[in-house]
PDB file of C-alpha atoms and ligand atoms in Angstrom:
ATOM      1  CA  UNK M  96       2.214  -7.385  19.417  1.00 54.00           C
ATOM      2  CA  UNK M  97       5.143  -4.893  19.932  1.00 67.00           C
ATOM      3  CA  UNK M  98       7.762  -4.351  17.267  1.00 78.00           C
ATOM      4  CA  UNK M  99       9.297  -7.698  16.109  1.00 75.00           C
ATOM      5  CA  UNK M 100      12.164  -8.175  13.705  1.00 80.00           C
ATOM      6  CA  UNK M 101      13.001 -11.431  12.265  1.00 76.00           C
ATOM      7  CA  UNK M 102      15.503 -11.872   9.433  1.00 75.00           C
ATOM      8  CA  UNK M 103      14.028 -15.371   8.618  1.00 79.00           C
ATOM      9  CA  UNK M 104      10.364 -14.981   9.428  1.00 83.00           C
ATOM     10  CA  UNK M 105       8.250 -18.107   9.988  1.00 91.00           C
ATOM     11  CA  UNK M 106       4.778 -18.435   8.552  1.00 93.00           C
ATOM     12  CA  UNK M 107       2.933 -17.170  11.639  1.00 94.00           C
ATOM     13  CA  UNK M 108       4.823 -13.876  11.679  1.00 93.00           C
ATOM     14  CA  UNK M 109       4.400 -13.565   7.804  1.00 94.00           C
ATOM     15  CA  UNK M 110       0.606 -14.035   8.258  1.00 96.00           C
ATOM     16  CA  UNK M 111       0.497 -11.578  11.107  1.00 95.00           C
ATOM     17  CA  UNK M 112       2.329  -8.983   9.021  1.00 96.00           C
ATOM     18  CA  UNK M 113       0.128  -9.608   5.980  1.00 97.00           C
ATOM     19  CA  UNK M 114      -2.962  -9.208   8.125  1.00 98.00           C
ATOM     20  CA  UNK M 115      -1.951  -5.543   8.388  1.00 98.00           C
ATOM     21  CA  UNK M 116      -2.568  -5.062   4.597  1.00 98.00           C
ATOM     22  CA  UNK M 117      -6.049  -3.816   3.639  1.00 98.00           C
ATOM     23  CA  UNK M 118      -7.437  -5.516   0.559  1.00 98.00           C
ATOM     24  CA  UNK M 119     -10.423  -5.497  -1.632  1.00 98.00           C
ATOM     25  CA  UNK M 120     -12.515  -8.617  -1.378  1.00 99.00           C
ATOM     26  CA  UNK M 121     -13.574 -10.677  -4.438  1.00 98.00           C
ATOM     27  CA  UNK M 122     -15.305 -13.964  -5.273  1.00 98.00           C
ATOM     28  CA  UNK M 123     -13.462 -15.747  -8.078  1.00 98.00           C
ATOM     29  CA  UNK M 124     -15.715 -18.286  -9.984  1.00 98.00           C
ATOM     30  CA  UNK M 125     -15.614 -20.752 -12.684  1.00 98.00           C
ATOM     31  CA  UNK M 126     -17.809 -23.273 -14.500  1.00 97.00           C
ATOM     32  CA  UNK M 127     -16.245 -26.741 -14.211  1.00 89.00           C
ATOM     33  CA  UNK M 128     -17.167 -30.205 -15.399  1.00 89.00           C
ATOM     34  CA  UNK M 129     -18.965 -30.682 -11.990  1.00 89.00           C
ATOM     35  CA  UNK M 130     -20.822 -27.379 -12.106  1.00 94.00           C
ATOM     36  CA  UNK M 131     -20.247 -23.936 -10.622  1.00 97.00           C
ATOM     37  CA  UNK M 132     -17.298 -23.314  -8.252  1.00 97.00           C
ATOM     38  CA  UNK M 133     -16.035 -20.236  -6.405  1.00 98.00           C
ATOM     39  CA  UNK M 134     -13.966 -18.951  -3.576  1.00 98.00           C
ATOM     40  CA  UNK M 135     -13.464 -15.615  -1.685  1.00 98.00           C
ATOM     41  CA  UNK M 136     -10.022 -14.050  -2.547  1.00 98.00           C
ATOM     42  CA  UNK M 137      -8.052 -11.009  -1.590  1.00 98.00           C
ATOM     43  CA  UNK M 138      -4.933 -12.171  -3.570  1.00 98.00           C
ATOM     44  CA  UNK M 139      -6.060 -10.483  -6.846  1.00 98.00           C
ATOM     45  CA  UNK M 140      -3.659  -8.013  -8.566  1.00 98.00           C
ATOM     46  CA  UNK M 141      -3.806  -6.022 -11.789  1.00 98.00           C
ATOM     47  CA  UNK M 142      -0.944  -6.970 -14.154  1.00 98.00           C
ATOM     48  CA  UNK M 143      -1.381  -4.663 -17.147  1.00 98.00           C
ATOM     49  CA  UNK M 144      -4.092  -2.603 -19.000  1.00 98.00           C
ATOM     50  CA  UNK M 145      -2.523  -3.437 -22.423  1.00 98.00           C
ATOM     51  CA  UNK M 146      -4.033  -5.923 -22.855  1.00 98.00           C
ATOM     52  CA  UNK M 147      -6.085  -6.014 -19.758  1.00 98.00           C
ATOM     53  CA  UNK M 148      -4.546  -8.662 -17.533  1.00 98.00           C
ATOM     54  CA  UNK M 149      -4.865  -9.665 -13.904  1.00 99.00           C
ATOM     55  CA  UNK M 150      -3.694 -12.446 -11.674  1.00 98.00           C
ATOM     56  CA  UNK M 151      -5.241 -14.489  -8.831  1.00 98.00           C
ATOM     57  CA  UNK M 152      -3.371 -16.699  -6.307  1.00 98.00           C
ATOM     58  CA  UNK M 153      -5.358 -19.906  -5.710  1.00 98.00           C
ATOM     59  CA  UNK M 154      -4.442 -22.181  -2.824  1.00 98.00           C
ATOM     60  CA  UNK M 155      -3.962 -25.730  -4.325  1.00 97.00           C
ATOM     61  CA  UNK M 156      -5.775 -27.323  -1.423  1.00 97.00           C
ATOM     62  CA  UNK M 157      -9.112 -25.676  -2.242  1.00 96.00           C
ATOM     63  CA  UNK M 158     -11.534 -28.404  -3.407  1.00 94.00           C
ATOM     64  CA  UNK M 159     -12.280 -26.638  -6.599  1.00 94.00           C
ATOM     65  CA  UNK M 160      -8.664 -25.853  -7.557  1.00 96.00           C
ATOM     66  CA  UNK M 161      -8.566 -28.571 -10.308  1.00 95.00           C
ATOM     67  CA  UNK M 162     -11.727 -27.090 -11.826  1.00 96.00           C
ATOM     68  CA  UNK M 163      -9.998 -23.740 -12.187  1.00 96.00           C
ATOM     69  CA  UNK M 164      -6.946 -25.254 -13.748  1.00 93.00           C
ATOM     70  CA  UNK M 165      -9.102 -27.284 -16.140  1.00 94.00           C
ATOM     71  CA  UNK M 166     -11.790 -24.857 -17.305  1.00 96.00           C
ATOM     72  CA  UNK M 167      -9.593 -22.171 -18.854  1.00 97.00           C
ATOM     73  CA  UNK M 168     -11.949 -19.300 -17.845  1.00 98.00           C
ATOM     74  CA  UNK M 169     -12.810 -17.602 -14.627  1.00 98.00           C
ATOM     75  CA  UNK M 170     -14.505 -14.371 -13.249  1.00 98.00           C
ATOM     76  CA  UNK M 171     -13.286 -12.045 -10.641  1.00 99.00           C
ATOM     77  CA  UNK M 172     -16.315 -10.396  -8.871  1.00 99.00           C
ATOM     78  CA  UNK M 173     -15.298  -7.466  -6.821  1.00 99.00           C
ATOM     79  CA  UNK M 174     -17.625  -7.092  -3.791  1.00 98.00           C
ATOM     80  CA  UNK M 175     -19.635  -4.155  -2.676  1.00 98.00           C
ATOM     81  CA  UNK M 176     -19.844  -3.181   1.035  1.00 98.00           C
ATOM     82  CA  UNK M 177     -23.199  -4.986   1.460  1.00 98.00           C
ATOM     83  CA  UNK M 178     -21.765  -8.296   0.215  1.00 98.00           C
ATOM     84  CA  UNK M 179     -20.175  -9.490   3.320  1.00 98.00           C
ATOM     85  CA  UNK M 180     -22.685 -12.515   3.440  1.00 98.00           C
ATOM     86  CA  UNK M 181     -21.420 -13.526  -0.038  1.00 98.00           C
ATOM     87  CA  UNK M 182     -17.724 -13.250   1.104  1.00 98.00           C
ATOM     88  CA  UNK M 183     -18.565 -15.474   4.137  1.00 98.00           C
ATOM     89  CA  UNK M 184     -20.495 -18.090   1.985  1.00 98.00           C
ATOM     90  CA  UNK M 185     -17.473 -18.459  -0.484  1.00 98.00           C
ATOM     91  CA  UNK M 186     -14.809 -18.005   2.239  1.00 97.00           C
ATOM     92  CA  UNK M 187     -14.720 -21.724   3.294  1.00 92.00           C
ATOM     93  CA  UNK M 188     -15.630 -21.267   7.021  1.00 92.00           C
ATOM     94  CA  UNK M 189     -19.437 -22.097   6.631  1.00 94.00           C
ATOM     95  CA  UNK M 190     -18.587 -25.519   5.002  1.00 89.00           C
ATOM     96  CA  UNK M 191     -20.866 -24.882   2.064  1.00 94.00           C
ATOM     97  CA  UNK M 192     -20.267 -27.075  -1.033  1.00 90.00           C
ATOM     98  CA  UNK M 193     -19.597 -25.480  -4.423  1.00 90.00           C
ATOM     99  CA  UNK M 194     -23.097 -25.160  -5.706  1.00 94.00           C
ATOM    100  CA  UNK M 195     -24.615 -24.347  -2.267  1.00 96.00           C
ATOM    101  CA  UNK M 196     -22.446 -21.251  -2.074  1.00 98.00           C
ATOM    102  CA  UNK M 197     -24.353 -19.793  -5.098  1.00 98.00           C
ATOM    103  CA  UNK M 198     -27.433 -19.682  -2.993  1.00 97.00           C
ATOM    104  CA  UNK M 199     -26.116 -16.560  -1.443  1.00 98.00           C
ATOM    105  CA  UNK M 200     -26.209 -13.488  -3.894  1.00 98.00           C
ATOM    106  CA  UNK M 201     -27.728 -13.012  -7.260  1.00 98.00           C
ATOM    107  CA  UNK M 202     -25.703 -15.011  -9.827  1.00 98.00           C
ATOM    108  CA  UNK M 203     -26.041 -15.109 -13.599  1.00 98.00           C
ATOM    109  CA  UNK M 204     -23.976 -16.552 -16.508  1.00 98.00           C
ATOM    110  CA  UNK M 205     -21.498 -14.037 -18.097  1.00 98.00           C
ATOM    111  CA  UNK M 206     -20.346 -13.894 -21.641  1.00 97.00           C
ATOM    112  CA  UNK M 207     -17.662 -16.558 -21.137  1.00 98.00           C
ATOM    113  CA  UNK M 208     -20.156 -18.898 -19.376  1.00 97.00           C
ATOM    114  CA  UNK M 209     -18.721 -18.206 -15.883  1.00 98.00           C
ATOM    115  CA  UNK M 210     -20.791 -17.050 -12.815  1.00 98.00           C
ATOM    116  CA  UNK M 211     -21.058 -13.249 -12.481  1.00 98.00           C
ATOM    117  CA  UNK M 212     -22.557 -11.539  -9.434  1.00 98.00           C
ATOM    118  CA  UNK M 213     -25.280  -9.060 -10.106  1.00 97.00           C
ATOM    119  CA  UNK M 214     -24.551  -5.849  -8.408  1.00 97.00           C
ATOM    120  CA  UNK M 215     -20.764  -6.420  -7.992  1.00 98.00           C
ATOM    121  CA  UNK M 216     -18.633  -3.327  -8.212  1.00 98.00           C
ATOM    122  CA  UNK M 217     -17.151  -4.931 -11.203  1.00 98.00           C
ATOM    123  CA  UNK M 218     -16.922  -8.395 -12.826  1.00 98.00           C
ATOM    124  CA  UNK M 219     -13.889  -9.289 -14.769  1.00 98.00           C
ATOM    125  CA  UNK M 220     -14.317 -12.273 -17.064  1.00 98.00           C
ATOM    126  CA  UNK M 221     -10.945 -13.831 -17.921  1.00 98.00           C
ATOM    127  CA  UNK M 222      -9.428 -16.383 -20.123  1.00 98.00           C
ATOM    128  CA  UNK M 223      -6.589 -18.294 -18.399  1.00 98.00           C
ATOM    129  CA  UNK M 224      -3.376 -17.455 -20.426  1.00 98.00           C
ATOM    130  CA  UNK M 225      -0.704 -18.596 -18.000  1.00 98.00           C
ATOM    131  CA  UNK M 226      -0.432 -20.525 -14.726  1.00 98.00           C
ATOM    132  CA  UNK M 227       2.553 -21.073 -12.437  1.00 98.00           C
ATOM    133  CA  UNK M 228       2.704 -23.083  -9.282  1.00 97.00           C
ATOM    134  CA  UNK M 229       4.556 -21.315  -6.435  1.00 98.00           C
ATOM    135  CA  UNK M 230       4.826 -22.938  -3.076  1.00 96.00           C
ATOM    136  CA  UNK M 231       1.262 -23.754  -1.992  1.00 96.00           C
ATOM    137  CA  UNK M 232      -0.550 -21.674  -4.639  1.00 97.00           C
ATOM    138  CA  UNK M 233      -1.251 -21.602  -8.352  1.00 97.00           C
ATOM    139  CA  UNK M 234      -0.904 -18.217  -9.852  1.00 98.00           C
ATOM    140  CA  UNK M 235      -3.515 -17.798 -12.472  1.00 98.00           C
ATOM    141  CA  UNK M 236      -3.028 -15.168 -15.043  1.00 98.00           C
ATOM    142  CA  UNK M 237      -6.145 -14.106 -16.827  1.00 98.00           C
ATOM    143  CA  UNK M 238      -6.703 -12.001 -19.977  1.00 98.00           C
ATOM    144  CA  UNK M 239      -9.713  -9.962 -19.348  1.00 98.00           C
ATOM    145  CA  UNK M 240     -12.218 -10.480 -22.099  1.00 98.00           C
ATOM    146  CA  UNK M 241     -15.357  -8.802 -20.707  1.00 98.00           C
ATOM    147  CA  UNK M 242     -16.177  -6.385 -17.882  1.00 98.00           C
ATOM    148  CA  UNK M 243     -19.509  -5.718 -16.221  1.00 98.00           C
ATOM    149  CA  UNK M 244     -19.193  -2.427 -14.431  1.00 98.00           C
ATOM    150  CA  UNK M 245     -21.626  -1.855 -11.491  1.00 97.00           C
ATOM    151  CA  UNK M 246     -22.597   1.582 -10.086  1.00 96.00           C
ATOM    152  CA  UNK M 247     -19.939   3.228  -7.909  1.00 97.00           C
ATOM    153  CA  UNK M 248     -20.194   2.790  -4.174  1.00 97.00           C
ATOM    154  CA  UNK M 249     -18.382   1.544  -1.109  1.00 98.00           C
ATOM    155  CA  UNK M 250     -16.357  -1.698  -1.421  1.00 98.00           C
ATOM    156  CA  UNK M 251     -15.857  -4.526   0.911  1.00 98.00           C
ATOM    157  CA  UNK M 252     -12.402  -4.557   2.551  1.00 98.00           C
ATOM    158  CA  UNK M 253     -10.565  -7.177   4.604  1.00 98.00           C
ATOM    159  CA  UNK M 254      -8.021  -6.013   7.099  1.00 98.00           C
ATOM    160  CA  UNK M 255      -6.970  -7.138  10.656  1.00 98.00           C
ATOM    161  CA  UNK M 256      -8.783 -10.394   9.985  1.00 97.00           C
ATOM    162  CA  UNK M 257     -12.148  -8.639   9.740  1.00 98.00           C
ATOM    163  CA  UNK M 258     -14.422  -7.083   7.082  1.00 98.00           C
ATOM    164  CA  UNK M 259     -14.859  -3.250   6.735  1.00 98.00           C
ATOM    165  CA  UNK M 260     -16.697  -1.044   4.322  1.00 98.00           C
ATOM    166  CA  UNK M 261     -14.829   1.745   2.573  1.00 98.00           C
TER     167      UNK M 261
HETATM  168  C1  FMN D 167     -11.268 -12.692   3.270  1.00 86.00           C
HETATM  169  C2  FMN D 167     -10.801 -13.980   2.653  1.00 86.00           C
HETATM  170  C3  FMN D 167      -9.791 -13.909   1.648  1.00 86.00           C
HETATM  171  C4  FMN D 167      -9.287 -15.079   1.089  1.00 86.00           C
HETATM  172  N1  FMN D 167      -8.341 -14.948   0.071  1.00 86.00           N
HETATM  173  C5  FMN D 167      -7.903 -16.063  -0.528  1.00 86.00           C
HETATM  174  C6  FMN D 167      -7.066 -15.898  -1.645  1.00 86.00           C
HETATM  175  O1  FMN D 167      -6.748 -14.837  -2.147  1.00 86.00           O
HETATM  176  N2  FMN D 167      -6.586 -17.105  -2.272  1.00 86.00           N
HETATM  177  C7  FMN D 167      -7.065 -18.302  -1.801  1.00 86.00           C
HETATM  178  O2  FMN D 167      -6.729 -19.448  -2.365  1.00 86.00           O
HETATM  179  N3  FMN D 167      -7.940 -18.432  -0.774  1.00 86.00           N
HETATM  180  C8  FMN D 167      -8.410 -17.373  -0.179  1.00 86.00           C
HETATM  181  N4  FMN D 167      -9.272 -17.451   0.917  1.00 86.00           N
HETATM  182  C9  FMN D 167      -9.711 -18.772   1.401  1.00 86.00           C
HETATM  183  C10 FMN D 167     -10.660 -19.497   0.448  1.00 86.00           C
HETATM  184  O3  FMN D 167     -11.795 -18.618   0.156  1.00 86.00           O
HETATM  185  C11 FMN D 167     -11.139 -20.754   1.034  1.00 86.00           C
HETATM  186  O4  FMN D 167      -9.964 -21.602   1.327  1.00 86.00           O
HETATM  187  C12 FMN D 167     -11.939 -21.617   0.055  1.00 86.00           C
HETATM  188  O5  FMN D 167     -13.268 -21.023  -0.052  1.00 86.00           O
HETATM  189  C13 FMN D 167     -12.101 -23.043   0.588  1.00 86.00           C
HETATM  190  O6  FMN D 167     -12.906 -23.722  -0.331  1.00 86.00           O
HETATM  191  P1  FMN D 167     -13.250 -25.277  -0.144  1.00 86.00           P
HETATM  192  O7  FMN D 167     -13.894 -25.376   1.258  1.00 86.00           O
HETATM  193  O8  FMN D 167     -14.094 -25.631  -1.243  1.00 86.00           O
HETATM  194  O9  FMN D 167     -11.842 -26.033  -0.145  1.00 86.00           O
HETATM  195  C14 FMN D 167      -9.792 -16.320   1.520  1.00 86.00           C
HETATM  196  C15 FMN D 167     -10.740 -16.366   2.476  1.00 86.00           C
HETATM  197  C16 FMN D 167     -11.336 -15.192   3.014  1.00 86.00           C
HETATM  198  C17 FMN D 167     -12.405 -15.299   4.038  1.00 86.00           C
END
């Protein structure tokens, strides 16, 4: 696409523009009343380091959205370069159910009782301290109560609608 300017952009142009942003890839998980749940996410942002706080944007149409709202705890697992199969399993395109997704990757229970990925670059276990619905998404604000730091190494990146390793 050549240069396009639109003062009132529609969703397609917005998505195309956003596809140019390179983002780290995470799997956000929780433990709900119906068992474990998780989804692949790039919309994860640090808010503050005092106290450690981050936010996640969760599409309200995701089947496990209610579990995330109800459980009050979640984990952000930041994926390593070799974790593309994990990102695919939790990305919704393979039609795997909640628990089936955890068959990909090595998962264990973290300190807050939420699923943490062994070998992740980092796992941030959070308590939900605020939630706001904006348009199609719930913005979950999490206070980070535990961190598991993996060894340094290349991360999984999503850009131009594809995965890269950086
Ligand atoms: C690379 C990638 C990034 C994604 N980022 C987000 C995100 O930040 N927030 C979100 O709500 N969904 C995101 N998704 C889509 C969800 O992972 C997907 O809708 C969800 O797994 C569907 O779950 P369900 O089939 O149980 O409804 C992303 C998917 C991929 C492949």
